[in-house]
Coordinates of C-alpha atoms in Angstrom, one line a residue:
M1 CA 100.6 122.5 166.1
K2 CA 97.4 122.3 164.2
T3 CA 98.7 124.8 161.7
A4 CA 101.9 122.9 161.3
V5 CA 100.1 119.7 160.7
S6 CA 97.9 121.3 158.2
T7 CA 100.7 123.1 156.4
S8 CA 102.7 119.8 156.3
F9 CA 99.7 118.0 154.9
T10 CA 99.0 120.7 152.3
R11 CA 102.7 120.4 151.2
R12 CA 102.5 116.7 150.7
V13 CA 99.2 117.0 148.9
V14 CA 100.8 119.6 146.6
V15 CA 103.9 117.6 146.0
A16 CA 101.9 114.4 145.4
G17 CA 99.5 116.3 143.1
L18 CA 102.5 117.8 141.1
A19 CA 104.1 114.3 140.9
V20 CA 100.8 112.8 139.5
T21 CA 100.4 115.8 137.2
A22 CA 104.0 115.5 136.0
A23 CA 103.6 111.6 135.4
T24 CA 100.4 112.1 133.6
T25 CA 101.9 114.8 131.5
A26 CA 104.8 112.8 130.7
V27 CA 102.6 109.7 129.7
L28 CA 100.3 112.0 127.5
S29 CA 103.3 113.6 125.9
A30 CA 104.8 110.2 125.1
E31 CA 101.5 109.1 123.6
N32 CA 101.1 112.3 121.7
A33 CA 104.6 112.0 120.3
H34 CA 104.0 108.4 119.2
A35 CA 100.8 109.5 117.6
Q36 CA 102.6 112.3 115.8
D37 CA 105.4 109.9 114.7
E38 CA 102.7 107.6 113.2
Q39 CA 101.0 110.5 111.4
S40 CA 104.3 112.1 110.1
T41 CA 105.8 108.8 109.0
P42 CA 105.2 108.9 105.3
E43 CA 103.6 105.9 103.7
K44 CA 106.0 103.7 102.1
S45 CA 106.4 104.1 98.3
L46 CA 105.2 101.5 95.9
Y47 CA 108.8 100.7 95.2
E48 CA 109.3 99.9 99.0
R49 CA 106.2 97.9 99.2
L50 CA 107.1 95.8 96.2
G51 CA 110.3 94.8 97.9
G52 CA 112.9 97.0 96.1
V53 CA 115.0 96.5 93.1
F54 CA 115.7 92.8 93.6
A55 CA 112.0 91.8 94.0
I56 CA 111.1 94.0 91.0
A57 CA 113.8 92.6 88.9
A58 CA 112.6 89.0 89.7
V59 CA 109.1 90.0 88.6
V60 CA 110.4 91.7 85.4
D61 CA 112.6 88.6 84.6
H62 CA 109.5 86.2 84.9
F63 CA 107.2 88.6 83.1
S64 CA 109.5 89.1 80.2
D65 CA 110.0 85.4 79.7
A66 CA 106.3 84.9 79.9
V67 CA 105.6 87.5 77.2
V68 CA 108.0 85.8 74.9
K69 CA 106.0 82.5 75.3
N70 CA 102.5 84.2 75.1
P71 CA 100.7 83.0 72.0
I72 CA 99.1 86.4 71.4
V73 CA 102.1 88.8 71.9
G74 CA 105.1 86.5 71.8
K75 CA 106.8 84.1 69.3
K76 CA 103.5 83.0 67.8
S77 CA 101.9 86.5 67.5
K78 CA 99.9 87.3 64.5
N79 CA 101.5 90.7 64.7
P80 CA 104.6 90.2 62.4
Q81 CA 106.6 92.9 64.3
L82 CA 106.1 91.3 67.7
R83 CA 106.6 87.8 66.2
K84 CA 110.0 89.0 64.7
W85 CA 111.2 90.6 67.8
H86 CA 110.4 87.6 69.9
T87 CA 112.2 85.2 67.4
K88 CA 115.1 87.2 66.0
N89 CA 115.9 89.7 68.7
L90 CA 116.1 87.6 71.8
E91 CA 119.7 88.4 72.3
R92 CA 118.4 91.9 73.3
L93 CA 116.1 90.4 76.0
P94 CA 118.6 90.8 78.9
G95 CA 118.9 94.5 78.1
L96 CA 115.2 94.9 77.8
K97 CA 114.7 93.2 81.3
F98 CA 117.2 95.6 82.7
M99 CA 115.4 98.7 81.0
R100 CA 112.1 97.3 82.2
T101 CA 113.4 97.0 85.7
L102 CA 114.6 100.5 85.7
W103 CA 111.3 101.7 84.4
V104 CA 109.3 100.0 87.1
C105 CA 111.7 101.2 89.8
D106 CA 111.3 104.7 88.5
V107 CA 107.5 104.8 88.1
S108 CA 107.1 103.2 91.6
G109 CA 109.0 105.8 93.4
G110 CA 112.5 104.1 93.7
P111 CA 115.9 105.7 93.6
F112 CA 116.6 104.5 90.0
K113 CA 115.8 106.6 87.0
F114 CA 114.7 105.3 83.6
T115 CA 116.0 107.1 80.5
A116 CA 114.5 106.1 77.2
T117 CA 117.1 104.7 74.6
K118 CA 114.8 106.4 71.9
P119 CA 113.7 109.6 73.5
G120 CA 110.1 110.5 72.6
T121 CA 107.6 113.3 73.4
T122 CA 106.8 111.7 76.8
P123 CA 109.2 111.8 79.7
L124 CA 109.5 108.0 79.5
G125 CA 109.8 107.7 75.7
L126 CA 107.6 104.7 75.4
E127 CA 106.0 105.7 72.2
E128 CA 109.4 105.6 70.2
A129 CA 110.6 102.4 71.9
H130 CA 107.3 100.6 70.7
R131 CA 106.2 102.5 67.6
D132 CA 107.8 100.0 65.2
L133 CA 106.1 97.1 66.9
R134 CA 102.6 98.4 65.9
I135 CA 101.1 97.1 69.2
S136 CA 97.3 97.1 69.1
P137 CA 95.2 98.1 72.1
A138 CA 94.2 94.4 72.4
E139 CA 97.7 93.3 72.3
F140 CA 98.7 95.8 75.0
D141 CA 95.8 94.5 77.0
E142 CA 97.3 90.9 76.7
V143 CA 100.6 92.1 77.9
A144 CA 98.8 93.8 80.9
A145 CA 97.0 90.5 81.6
E146 CA 100.5 88.7 81.5
L147 CA 101.6 91.2 84.0
G148 CA 98.7 90.5 86.2
R149 CA 99.4 86.8 86.0
T150 CA 103.1 87.4 86.9
L151 CA 102.1 89.6 89.9
D152 CA 99.8 86.8 91.1
H153 CA 102.6 84.3 90.7
F154 CA 104.7 86.3 92.9
K155 CA 101.7 86.7 95.3
V156 CA 102.0 90.6 95.2
P157 CA 99.2 92.0 97.4
K158 CA 96.0 93.3 95.7
A159 CA 96.7 96.9 96.5
E160 CA 100.2 96.9 95.1
K161 CA 99.0 94.8 92.1
T162 CA 96.4 97.4 91.3
E163 CA 98.9 100.2 91.5
V164 CA 101.3 98.5 89.3
L165 CA 98.7 97.6 86.6
A166 CA 97.3 101.3 86.8
A167 CA 100.9 102.7 86.2
F168 CA 101.2 100.2 83.2
A169 CA 97.8 101.2 81.9
A170 CA 98.6 104.8 82.0
H171 CA 101.1 104.4 79.2
K172 CA 98.7 102.6 76.9
D173 CA 98.5 105.4 74.4
E174 CA 102.2 105.8 74.2
V175 CA 102.9 102.1 73.6
T176 CA 100.1 101.7 71.1
A177 CA 101.0 105.0 69.2
G178 CA 102.4 103.0 66.2
Y179 CA 99.3 101.0 65.7
V180 CA 97.4 101.6 62.5
K181 CA 94.0 100.0 62.4
K182 CA 93.5 97.8 59.5
G183 CA 90.3 98.1 57.6

C-alpha cells in the first residue's frame, strides 16, 4: 500500500506540475506574442498621424488662404510675380489647393500620388512650378513660417509639425531655383 500511495502521489504531483508548466507556458507565450505584435506593428506614417486626406486638406485650405493674405508673400508682396499671382490668378487657387493636398499626402506616406503639372528635374517637379515666381530664400522662409502658424492653428503635435516643416524645407532649393539675386 505504501508503494501505491507513493505512486499515486507522484502522479498527482507530475500532473499538477505539468498543468502549472502548461499554464505558465501559455501565459508567457501570450505575453511574447503581444510583445512581438507591438514590435512588428509598424509605426504609423506621417500621413496617418496627421489624420489622413481630410485633415490634410483642411490644413492646406487654411494655409493657402493665409499665404494669399500674407503681406510678405501674398497680395501685397514686394515680389511682383507673387503679387500678380495672388491678385490676378486667384481663380486657380482651388486647383492649387488640390495639388498641394496631393503633394502633402504623397510626401507624408499617404496613398495619393502627386504628379507635377510642369515636370522638372526632380521627382516632384517643384522647381518648374515655382521658377517664374522668382521666390527668394527669405520669401520661402516666410511661407514656411506661415505653414508653421497654420499647423499651430490646427494644434498639430510638435513631432508631426517638425516632420511636416522638414519635408517642406527639403524642397527649398527647388522652389527658389528661379530666384535671381539682385545686386
